[in-house]
Amino acid sequence: MRFILCILMFLPLLAWGQANQSTGDELRKLAWQAGPSEGQIAAKAAISVPDGYMFLDAPNTRRFLELAGNPPRDGHYLFAPANLKWFAVFSFNPSGYVKDDEKIDADALLKSMKESDGSGNEERKRLGMDAIFTDGWAVPPHYDTQSKRLEWGVRLTTARGESNANYTSRLLGRSGVMSAVLVADLNTLSADTQEFKTALQKFNFVSGEKYSEFKEGDKIAQYGLAALILGGAAAVATKKGFWAVIGGFLAAFWKVLAAAVVAAFVGLGKLFSRKKE
């Protein structure tokens, strides 16, 4: 009981204001799946969730994205470190088998991406959300023929001047493409990208869905690698103050929780030592 009361006493101290407290409370209510465990993605793939990381299923990811200032999206799954210094959003497109023999023109793709900002921002405006603009490549697109992974990073700026980066991986499968979008602060993009790519080493399509398991007669997508970049998942934004909320409020919550657990074990240790005496 003392352990529970300890947490309840500390939680109010973690709020910085009514708005931040509300967002933090909503984030904490989500059904976080902690590691070590395995996250199931759209019945097509799975990713190992190590100790110190978390995973959200589709309904909870939809709510998370709304709290971050994005349009509601179904069929998305979230993977992140427990301190939420970055997060990655997975989604599967059953487009069919994508042939990977196309050459990529990075300059032409960037020009097309900037030109397409308008249509996406019309939808965001309709939903009362800030516009997002493509600034340039954070990481130019490149394709790994061994892992069947297409990757690129884009620098983004909102109408309010807030910046972040989306680093996207397209993982090619037998019946479609898995999208994995990393959302991170520009200042920590390099380190976060490396951590994200390490996590992706534990991503695998389930048996029967691997790119190498293609068979004659399977559905073939009517586009190549370039279209995966231009027609990829919508950019993921973070609304003003969101990084502060998840980086401070939730990180502090996890630290307090961990400290309370340690304190509980110390208390149990003292209790057992007294019993032995």
PDB file of C-alpha atoms in Angstrom:
ATOM      1  CA  MET A   1       0.000   0.000   0.000  1.00  0.00           C
ATOM      2  CA  ARG A   2       2.877   2.359   0.803  1.00  0.00           C
ATOM      3  CA  PHE A   3       4.270   1.681  -2.706  1.00  0.00           C
ATOM      4  CA  ILE A   4       0.957   2.670  -4.320  1.00  0.00           C
ATOM      5  CA  LEU A   5       0.604   5.785  -2.179  1.00  0.00           C
ATOM      6  CA  CYS A   6       4.165   6.793  -3.052  1.00  0.00           C
ATOM      7  CA  ILE A   7       3.304   6.853  -6.770  1.00  0.00           C
ATOM      8  CA  LEU A   8       0.012   8.681  -6.209  1.00  0.00           C
ATOM      9  CA  MET A   9       1.778  11.371  -4.180  1.00  0.00           C
ATOM     10  CA  PHE A  10       4.419  12.007  -6.837  1.00  0.00           C
ATOM     11  CA  LEU A  11       2.254  11.982  -9.975  1.00  0.00           C
ATOM     12  CA  PRO A  12       0.745  15.489  -9.480  1.00  0.00           C
ATOM     13  CA  LEU A  13       4.257  16.941  -9.293  1.00  0.00           C
ATOM     14  CA  LEU A  14       4.939  15.861 -12.854  1.00  0.00           C
ATOM     15  CA  ALA A  15       2.461  18.263 -14.473  1.00  0.00           C
ATOM     16  CA  TRP A  16       3.645  21.590 -15.898  1.00  0.00           C
ATOM     17  CA  GLY A  17       0.208  23.009 -16.631  1.00  0.00           C
ATOM     18  CA  GLN A  18      -3.320  21.929 -17.383  1.00  0.00           C
ATOM     19  CA  ALA A  19      -2.740  21.282 -21.110  1.00  0.00           C
ATOM     20  CA  ASN A  20       0.462  19.307 -20.623  1.00  0.00           C
ATOM     21  CA  GLN A  21      -1.070  17.352 -17.778  1.00  0.00           C
ATOM     22  CA  SER A  22      -4.083  16.443 -19.912  1.00  0.00           C
ATOM     23  CA  THR A  23      -1.905  15.214 -22.794  1.00  0.00           C
ATOM     24  CA  GLY A  24       0.362  13.320 -20.432  1.00  0.00           C
ATOM     25  CA  ASP A  25      -2.615  11.688 -18.727  1.00  0.00           C
ATOM     26  CA  GLU A  26      -4.034  10.598 -22.073  1.00  0.00           C
ATOM     27  CA  LEU A  27      -0.676   9.155 -23.156  1.00  0.00           C
ATOM     28  CA  ARG A  28      -0.358   7.207 -19.928  1.00  0.00           C
ATOM     29  CA  LYS A  29      -3.828   5.701 -20.424  1.00  0.00           C
ATOM     30  CA  LEU A  30      -2.740   3.993 -23.642  1.00  0.00           C
ATOM     31  CA  ALA A  31      -2.241   0.220 -23.536  1.00  0.00           C
ATOM     32  CA  TRP A  32       1.556   0.230 -23.719  1.00  0.00           C
ATOM     33  CA  GLN A  33       3.110  -3.177 -24.413  1.00  0.00           C
ATOM     34  CA  ALA A  34       6.476  -3.161 -22.657  1.00  0.00           C
ATOM     35  CA  GLY A  35       9.498  -5.225 -23.621  1.00  0.00           C
ATOM     36  CA  PRO A  36      10.798  -7.816 -23.662  1.00  0.00           C
ATOM     37  CA  SER A  37       7.948  -8.922 -25.910  1.00  0.00           C
ATOM     38  CA  GLU A  38       6.976  -9.143 -29.581  1.00  0.00           C
ATOM     39  CA  GLY A  39       4.840  -6.624 -31.438  1.00  0.00           C
ATOM     40  CA  GLN A  40       2.486  -8.019 -34.087  1.00  0.00           C
ATOM     41  CA  ILE A  41       2.010  -5.741 -37.108  1.00  0.00           C
ATOM     42  CA  ALA A  42      -1.075  -6.140 -39.318  1.00  0.00           C
ATOM     43  CA  ALA A  43      -0.789  -9.968 -39.217  1.00  0.00           C
ATOM     44  CA  LYS A  44       1.998  -9.556 -41.780  1.00  0.00           C
ATOM     45  CA  ALA A  45       5.100  -9.037 -39.668  1.00  0.00           C
ATOM     46  CA  ALA A  46       6.490  -8.832 -36.149  1.00  0.00           C
ATOM     47  CA  ILE A  47       9.148  -6.803 -34.379  1.00  0.00           C
ATOM     48  CA  SER A  48      11.044  -7.705 -31.239  1.00  0.00           C
ATOM     49  CA  VAL A  49      10.387  -5.238 -28.415  1.00  0.00           C
ATOM     50  CA  PRO A  50      13.486  -5.298 -26.191  1.00  0.00           C
ATOM     51  CA  ASP A  51      13.648  -4.327 -22.548  1.00  0.00           C
ATOM     52  CA  GLY A  52      13.406  -0.533 -22.350  1.00  0.00           C
ATOM     53  CA  TYR A  53      11.132  -0.232 -25.401  1.00  0.00           C
ATOM     54  CA  MET A  54       7.362  -0.113 -25.925  1.00  0.00           C
ATOM     55  CA  PHE A  55       4.783  -1.006 -28.578  1.00  0.00           C
ATOM     56  CA  LEU A  56       1.210   0.089 -29.311  1.00  0.00           C
ATOM     57  CA  ASP A  57      -1.411  -1.768 -31.339  1.00  0.00           C
ATOM     58  CA  ALA A  58      -3.504  -0.072 -34.032  1.00  0.00           C
ATOM     59  CA  PRO A  59      -6.306   1.483 -31.903  1.00  0.00           C
ATOM     60  CA  ASN A  60      -3.832   2.884 -29.371  1.00  0.00           C
ATOM     61  CA  THR A  61      -1.509   4.182 -32.087  1.00  0.00           C
ATOM     62  CA  ARG A  62      -4.438   6.014 -33.676  1.00  0.00           C
ATOM     63  CA  ARG A  63      -5.018   7.825 -30.375  1.00  0.00           C
ATOM     64  CA  PHE A  64      -1.292   8.544 -29.923  1.00  0.00           C
ATOM     65  CA  LEU A  65      -1.074  10.160 -33.360  1.00  0.00           C
ATOM     66  CA  GLU A  66      -4.096  12.323 -32.606  1.00  0.00           C
ATOM     67  CA  LEU A  67      -2.464  13.516 -29.377  1.00  0.00           C
ATOM     68  CA  ALA A  68       0.666  14.372 -31.382  1.00  0.00           C
ATOM     69  CA  GLY A  69      -1.380  16.592 -33.715  1.00  0.00           C
ATOM     70  CA  ASN A  70      -1.973  14.282 -36.679  1.00  0.00           C
ATOM     71  CA  PRO A  71      -5.110  13.232 -38.582  1.00  0.00           C
ATOM     72  CA  PRO A  72      -6.619   9.954 -37.278  1.00  0.00           C
ATOM     73  CA  ARG A  73      -5.149   6.914 -39.046  1.00  0.00           C
ATOM     74  CA  ASP A  74      -6.208   3.289 -38.829  1.00  0.00           C
ATOM     75  CA  GLY A  75      -3.927   0.296 -39.316  1.00  0.00           C
ATOM     76  CA  HIS A  76      -0.846   1.937 -37.789  1.00  0.00           C
ATOM     77  CA  TYR A  77       1.424   0.529 -35.059  1.00  0.00           C
ATOM     78  CA  LEU A  78       3.928   2.336 -32.847  1.00  0.00           C
ATOM     79  CA  PHE A  79       7.380   1.310 -31.595  1.00  0.00           C
ATOM     80  CA  ALA A  80       9.460   3.532 -29.294  1.00  0.00           C
ATOM     81  CA  PRO A  81      12.011   3.622 -26.490  1.00  0.00           C
ATOM     82  CA  ALA A  82      10.415   3.905 -23.048  1.00  0.00           C
ATOM     83  CA  ASN A  83      11.453   7.558 -22.701  1.00  0.00           C
ATOM     84  CA  LEU A  84       9.780   8.367 -26.045  1.00  0.00           C
ATOM     85  CA  LYS A  85      12.714  10.456 -27.257  1.00  0.00           C
ATOM     86  CA  TRP A  86      11.666   9.226 -30.721  1.00  0.00           C
ATOM     87  CA  PHE A  87       8.944   6.990 -32.082  1.00  0.00           C
ATOM     88  CA  ALA A  88       8.373   4.933 -35.219  1.00  0.00           C
ATOM     89  CA  VAL A  89       5.033   4.270 -36.904  1.00  0.00           C
ATOM     90  CA  PHE A  90       4.469   1.080 -38.931  1.00  0.00           C
ATOM     91  CA  SER A  91       1.748   0.463 -41.530  1.00  0.00           C
ATOM     92  CA  PHE A  92       1.243  -2.125 -44.272  1.00  0.00           C
ATOM     93  CA  ASN A  93       0.065  -1.496 -47.839  1.00  0.00           C
ATOM     94  CA  PRO A  94      -1.179  -4.680 -49.598  1.00  0.00           C
ATOM     95  CA  SER A  95      -0.158  -3.303 -52.986  1.00  0.00           C
ATOM     96  CA  GLY A  96       1.453  -6.499 -54.197  1.00  0.00           C
ATOM     97  CA  TYR A  97       5.023  -7.478 -55.034  1.00  0.00           C
ATOM     98  CA  VAL A  98       7.115  -4.402 -55.917  1.00  0.00           C
ATOM     99  CA  LYS A  99       9.868  -4.972 -58.472  1.00  0.00           C
ATOM    100  CA  ASP A 100      13.080  -3.364 -57.242  1.00  0.00           C
ATOM    101  CA  ASP A 101      14.983  -2.751 -60.483  1.00  0.00           C
ATOM    102  CA  GLU A 102      14.142   0.964 -60.842  1.00  0.00           C
ATOM    103  CA  LYS A 103      16.785   3.709 -60.617  1.00  0.00           C
ATOM    104  CA  ILE A 104      16.121   6.560 -58.161  1.00  0.00           C
ATOM    105  CA  ASP A 105      16.456  10.266 -59.108  1.00  0.00           C
ATOM    106  CA  ALA A 106      16.671  12.042 -55.722  1.00  0.00           C
ATOM    107  CA  ASP A 107      16.446  15.602 -57.128  1.00  0.00           C
ATOM    108  CA  ALA A 108      13.340  14.889 -59.192  1.00  0.00           C
ATOM    109  CA  LEU A 109      11.694  13.127 -56.258  1.00  0.00           C
ATOM    110  CA  LEU A 110      12.327  16.031 -53.880  1.00  0.00           C
ATOM    111  CA  LYS A 111      10.822  18.488 -56.365  1.00  0.00           C
ATOM    112  CA  SER A 112       7.693  16.336 -56.681  1.00  0.00           C
ATOM    113  CA  MET A 113       7.393  15.983 -52.903  1.00  0.00           C
ATOM    114  CA  LYS A 114       7.470  19.748 -52.399  1.00  0.00           C
ATOM    115  CA  GLU A 115       4.853  20.227 -55.113  1.00  0.00           C
ATOM    116  CA  SER A 116       2.553  17.717 -53.405  1.00  0.00           C
ATOM    117  CA  ASP A 117       2.632  19.486 -50.021  1.00  0.00           C
ATOM    118  CA  GLY A 118      -0.458  21.458 -50.958  1.00  0.00           C
ATOM    119  CA  SER A 119      -2.923  18.574 -51.202  1.00  0.00           C
ATOM    120  CA  GLY A 120      -1.847  17.110 -47.867  1.00  0.00           C
ATOM    121  CA  ASN A 121      -2.092  20.490 -46.172  1.00  0.00           C
ATOM    122  CA  GLU A 122      -5.630  20.996 -47.436  1.00  0.00           C
ATOM    123  CA  GLU A 123      -6.682  17.955 -45.400  1.00  0.00           C
ATOM    124  CA  ARG A 124      -4.755  19.165 -42.353  1.00  0.00           C
ATOM    125  CA  LYS A 125      -6.405  22.595 -42.652  1.00  0.00           C
ATOM    126  CA  ARG A 126      -9.834  20.957 -42.816  1.00  0.00           C
ATOM    127  CA  LEU A 127      -9.031  19.212 -39.531  1.00  0.00           C
ATOM    128  CA  GLY A 128      -7.764  22.418 -37.916  1.00  0.00           C
ATOM    129  CA  MET A 129      -4.111  21.337 -37.943  1.00  0.00           C
ATOM    130  CA  ASP A 130      -0.965  23.211 -38.919  1.00  0.00           C
ATOM    131  CA  ALA A 131       0.402  22.848 -42.438  1.00  0.00           C
ATOM    132  CA  ILE A 132       3.618  20.847 -42.962  1.00  0.00           C
ATOM    133  CA  PHE A 133       6.220  21.765 -45.573  1.00  0.00           C
ATOM    134  CA  THR A 134       9.047  19.686 -47.024  1.00  0.00           C
ATOM    135  CA  ASP A 135      12.397  21.465 -46.585  1.00  0.00           C
ATOM    136  CA  GLY A 136      14.758  18.938 -48.129  1.00  0.00           C
ATOM    137  CA  TRP A 137      16.507  15.624 -47.679  1.00  0.00           C
ATOM    138  CA  ALA A 138      17.807  14.769 -44.232  1.00  0.00           C
ATOM    139  CA  VAL A 139      19.000  11.502 -45.794  1.00  0.00           C
ATOM    140  CA  PRO A 140      18.823  11.036 -49.602  1.00  0.00           C
ATOM    141  CA  PRO A 141      16.913   7.914 -50.725  1.00  0.00           C
ATOM    142  CA  HIS A 142      18.859   4.672 -51.068  1.00  0.00           C
ATOM    143  CA  TYR A 143      17.915   1.015 -51.583  1.00  0.00           C
ATOM    144  CA  ASP A 144      19.605  -2.038 -50.042  1.00  0.00           C
ATOM    145  CA  THR A 145      19.254  -5.006 -52.394  1.00  0.00           C
ATOM    146  CA  GLN A 146      20.147  -7.485 -49.652  1.00  0.00           C
ATOM    147  CA  SER A 147      17.644  -6.425 -46.987  1.00  0.00           C
ATOM    148  CA  LYS A 148      15.068  -5.266 -49.592  1.00  0.00           C
ATOM    149  CA  ARG A 149      14.799  -1.997 -47.708  1.00  0.00           C
ATOM    150  CA  LEU A 150      14.260   1.451 -49.257  1.00  0.00           C
ATOM    151  CA  GLU A 151      15.149   4.345 -46.935  1.00  0.00           C
ATOM    152  CA  TRP A 152      15.160   8.144 -46.944  1.00  0.00           C
ATOM    153  CA  GLY A 153      14.854  11.052 -44.532  1.00  0.00           C
ATOM    154  CA  VAL A 154      12.987  14.346 -44.990  1.00  0.00           C
ATOM    155  CA  ARG A 155      13.315  17.619 -43.077  1.00  0.00           C
ATOM    156  CA  LEU A 156       9.903  19.101 -42.256  1.00  0.00           C
ATOM    157  CA  THR A 157       8.694  22.476 -40.965  1.00  0.00           C
ATOM    158  CA  THR A 158       5.212  23.387 -39.761  1.00  0.00           C
ATOM    159  CA  ALA A 159       3.445  26.677 -40.473  1.00  0.00           C
ATOM    160  CA  ARG A 160       4.416  27.757 -36.935  1.00  0.00           C
ATOM    161  CA  GLY A 161       8.096  27.225 -37.674  1.00  0.00           C
ATOM    162  CA  GLU A 162       8.581  24.015 -35.673  1.00  0.00           C
ATOM    163  CA  SER A 163      10.940  21.521 -37.278  1.00  0.00           C
ATOM    164  CA  ASN A 164      11.388  17.779 -37.084  1.00  0.00           C
ATOM    165  CA  ALA A 165      12.447  14.952 -39.334  1.00  0.00           C
ATOM    166  CA  ASN A 166      10.748  11.878 -40.737  1.00  0.00           C
ATOM    167  CA  TYR A 167      13.089   8.997 -41.553  1.00  0.00           C
ATOM    168  CA  THR A 168      11.221   6.407 -43.581  1.00  0.00           C
ATOM    169  CA  SER A 169      11.939   2.771 -44.344  1.00  0.00           C
ATOM    170  CA  ARG A 170       9.975   0.763 -46.901  1.00  0.00           C
ATOM    171  CA  LEU A 171      10.395  -2.945 -46.230  1.00  0.00           C
ATOM    172  CA  LEU A 172       9.416  -4.964 -49.284  1.00  0.00           C
ATOM    173  CA  GLY A 173       7.358  -8.104 -48.760  1.00  0.00           C
ATOM    174  CA  ARG A 174       5.680 -10.708 -50.923  1.00  0.00           C
ATOM    175  CA  SER A 175       2.183  -9.197 -50.934  1.00  0.00           C
ATOM    176  CA  GLY A 176       2.956  -5.559 -50.248  1.00  0.00           C
ATOM    177  CA  VAL A 177       5.144  -3.022 -48.510  1.00  0.00           C
ATOM    178  CA  MET A 178       5.620  -2.253 -44.832  1.00  0.00           C
ATOM    179  CA  SER A 179       6.191   1.412 -44.052  1.00  0.00           C
ATOM    180  CA  ALA A 180       8.203   2.376 -40.978  1.00  0.00           C
ATOM    181  CA  VAL A 181       8.396   6.130 -40.303  1.00  0.00           C
ATOM    182  CA  LEU A 182      10.771   7.413 -37.630  1.00  0.00           C
ATOM    183  CA  VAL A 183       9.733  10.727 -36.047  1.00  0.00           C
ATOM    184  CA  ALA A 184      12.607  12.468 -34.290  1.00  0.00           C
ATOM    185  CA  ASP A 185      14.054  15.813 -33.315  1.00  0.00           C
ATOM    186  CA  LEU A 186      16.446  17.183 -35.934  1.00  0.00           C
ATOM    187  CA  ASN A 187      19.103  17.717 -33.257  1.00  0.00           C
ATOM    188  CA  THR A 188      19.199  14.008 -32.401  1.00  0.00           C
ATOM    189  CA  LEU A 189      18.315  12.571 -35.811  1.00  0.00           C
ATOM    190  CA  SER A 190      21.642  10.833 -36.438  1.00  0.00           C
ATOM    191  CA  ALA A 191      21.705   8.956 -33.126  1.00  0.00           C
ATOM    192  CA  ASP A 192      17.974   8.209 -33.228  1.00  0.00           C
ATOM    193  CA  THR A 193      18.213   6.883 -36.782  1.00  0.00           C
ATOM    194  CA  GLN A 194      20.979   4.494 -35.786  1.00  0.00           C
ATOM    195  CA  GLU A 195      18.954   3.250 -32.815  1.00  0.00           C
ATOM    196  CA  PHE A 196      15.915   2.828 -35.060  1.00  0.00           C
ATOM    197  CA  LYS A 197      17.888   0.886 -37.688  1.00  0.00           C
ATOM    198  CA  THR A 198      19.241  -1.398 -34.969  1.00  0.00           C
ATOM    199  CA  ALA A 199      15.660  -2.096 -33.869  1.00  0.00           C
ATOM    200  CA  LEU A 200      14.679  -2.882 -37.479  1.00  0.00           C
ATOM    201  CA  GLN A 201      17.189  -5.730 -37.497  1.00  0.00           C
ATOM    202  CA  LYS A 202      14.657  -7.564 -35.316  1.00  0.00           C
ATOM    203  CA  PHE A 203      11.793  -6.908 -37.762  1.00  0.00           C
ATOM    204  CA  ASN A 204      10.658  -9.841 -39.878  1.00  0.00           C
ATOM    205  CA  PHE A 205       7.774 -10.648 -42.174  1.00  0.00           C
ATOM    206  CA  VAL A 206       5.894 -13.758 -41.078  1.00  0.00           C
ATOM    207  CA  SER A 207       6.317 -17.013 -42.972  1.00  0.00           C
ATOM    208  CA  GLY A 208       4.738 -16.763 -46.417  1.00  0.00           C
ATOM    209  CA  GLU A 209       5.038 -12.957 -46.560  1.00  0.00           C
ATOM    210  CA  LYS A 210       8.771 -12.592 -47.199  1.00  0.00           C
ATOM    211  CA  TYR A 211       9.957 -10.954 -50.439  1.00  0.00           C
ATOM    212  CA  SER A 212      11.970 -14.075 -51.280  1.00  0.00           C
ATOM    213  CA  GLU A 213       8.811 -16.218 -51.140  1.00  0.00           C
ATOM    214  CA  PHE A 214       7.306 -14.665 -54.278  1.00  0.00           C
ATOM    215  CA  LYS A 215       5.630 -17.183 -56.595  1.00  0.00           C
ATOM    216  CA  GLU A 216       4.395 -16.937 -60.155  1.00  0.00           C
ATOM    217  CA  GLY A 217       0.796 -15.780 -60.116  1.00  0.00           C
ATOM    218  CA  ASP A 218       1.239 -13.463 -57.111  1.00  0.00           C
ATOM    219  CA  LYS A 219      -0.115  -9.937 -57.415  1.00  0.00           C
ATOM    220  CA  ILE A 220       2.495  -7.509 -58.776  1.00  0.00           C
ATOM    221  CA  ALA A 221       2.341  -3.807 -57.901  1.00  0.00           C
ATOM    222  CA  GLN A 222       1.878  -1.412 -60.812  1.00  0.00           C
ATOM    223  CA  TYR A 223       4.720   0.857 -59.680  1.00  0.00           C
ATOM    224  CA  GLY A 224       8.365   0.773 -58.597  1.00  0.00           C
ATOM    225  CA  LEU A 225      10.663   2.219 -55.951  1.00  0.00           C
ATOM    226  CA  ALA A 226      10.221   5.907 -56.851  1.00  0.00           C
ATOM    227  CA  ALA A 227       6.463   5.708 -56.372  1.00  0.00           C
ATOM    228  CA  LEU A 228       6.999   4.256 -52.893  1.00  0.00           C
ATOM    229  CA  ILE A 229       8.696   7.512 -51.946  1.00  0.00           C
ATOM    230  CA  LEU A 230       6.219   9.855 -53.628  1.00  0.00           C
ATOM    231  CA  GLY A 231       3.119   7.904 -52.651  1.00  0.00           C
ATOM    232  CA  GLY A 232       4.339   6.845 -49.255  1.00  0.00           C
ATOM    233  CA  ALA A 233       2.825   7.297 -45.839  1.00  0.00           C
ATOM    234  CA  ALA A 234       1.766  10.828 -44.980  1.00  0.00           C
ATOM    235  CA  ALA A 235       4.271  12.886 -43.051  1.00  0.00           C
ATOM    236  CA  VAL A 236       3.946  12.607 -39.283  1.00  0.00           C
ATOM    237  CA  ALA A 237       4.091  15.867 -37.355  1.00  0.00           C
ATOM    238  CA  THR A 238       4.452  16.736 -33.705  1.00  0.00           C
ATOM    239  CA  LYS A 239       2.381  19.650 -32.463  1.00  0.00           C
ATOM    240  CA  LYS A 240       3.921  22.524 -30.523  1.00  0.00           C
ATOM    241  CA  GLY A 241       5.123  21.403 -27.100  1.00  0.00           C
ATOM    242  CA  PHE A 242       4.537  17.705 -27.729  1.00  0.00           C
ATOM    243  CA  TRP A 243       8.226  16.753 -27.434  1.00  0.00           C
ATOM    244  CA  ALA A 244       8.359  18.641 -24.144  1.00  0.00           C
ATOM    245  CA  VAL A 245       5.369  16.726 -22.838  1.00  0.00           C
ATOM    246  CA  ILE A 246       6.586  13.261 -23.763  1.00  0.00           C
ATOM    247  CA  GLY A 247      10.224  14.070 -23.069  1.00  0.00           C
ATOM    248  CA  GLY A 248       9.549  15.562 -19.655  1.00  0.00           C
ATOM    249  CA  PHE A 249       6.206  14.441 -18.310  1.00  0.00           C
ATOM    250  CA  LEU A 250       6.366  10.801 -19.406  1.00  0.00           C
ATOM    251  CA  ALA A 251      10.102  10.406 -18.914  1.00  0.00           C
ATOM    252  CA  ALA A 252       9.682  11.693 -15.371  1.00  0.00           C
ATOM    253  CA  PHE A 253       6.779   9.312 -14.850  1.00  0.00           C
ATOM    254  CA  TRP A 254       8.910   6.320 -15.852  1.00  0.00           C
ATOM    255  CA  LYS A 255      11.741   7.490 -13.576  1.00  0.00           C
ATOM    256  CA  VAL A 256       9.398   7.947 -10.614  1.00  0.00           C
ATOM    257  CA  LEU A 257       7.826   4.572 -11.298  1.00  0.00           C
ATOM    258  CA  ALA A 258      11.242   2.919 -11.473  1.00  0.00           C
ATOM    259  CA  ALA A 259      12.342   4.669  -8.275  1.00  0.00           C
ATOM    260  CA  ALA A 260       9.168   3.549  -6.524  1.00  0.00           C
ATOM    261  CA  VAL A 261       9.794  -0.044  -7.587  1.00  0.00           C
ATOM    262  CA  VAL A 262      13.340   0.147  -6.214  1.00  0.00           C
ATOM    263  CA  ALA A 263      12.018   1.646  -2.986  1.00  0.00           C
ATOM    264  CA  ALA A 264       9.449  -1.132  -2.729  1.00  0.00           C
ATOM    265  CA  PHE A 265      12.126  -3.791  -3.076  1.00  0.00           C
ATOM    266  CA  VAL A 266      14.278  -2.024  -0.469  1.00  0.00           C
ATOM    267  CA  GLY A 267      11.288  -2.006   1.854  1.00  0.00           C
ATOM    268  CA  LEU A 268      10.667  -5.695   1.239  1.00  0.00           C
ATOM    269  CA  GLY A 269      14.321  -6.402   1.914  1.00  0.00           C
ATOM    270  CA  LYS A 270      14.103  -4.663   5.275  1.00  0.00           C
ATOM    271  CA  LEU A 271      10.883  -6.500   6.084  1.00  0.00           C
ATOM    272  CA  PHE A 272      12.399  -9.908   5.377  1.00  0.00           C
ATOM    273  CA  SER A 273      15.571  -9.045   7.287  1.00  0.00           C
ATOM    274  CA  ARG A 274      13.474  -8.156  10.344  1.00  0.00           C
ATOM    275  CA  LYS A 275      11.596 -11.446  10.064  1.00  0.00           C
ATOM    276  CA  LYS A 276      14.874 -13.356  10.037  1.00  0.00           C
ATOM    277  CA  GLU A 277      15.944 -11.567  13.214  1.00  0.00           C
TER     278      GLU A 277
END
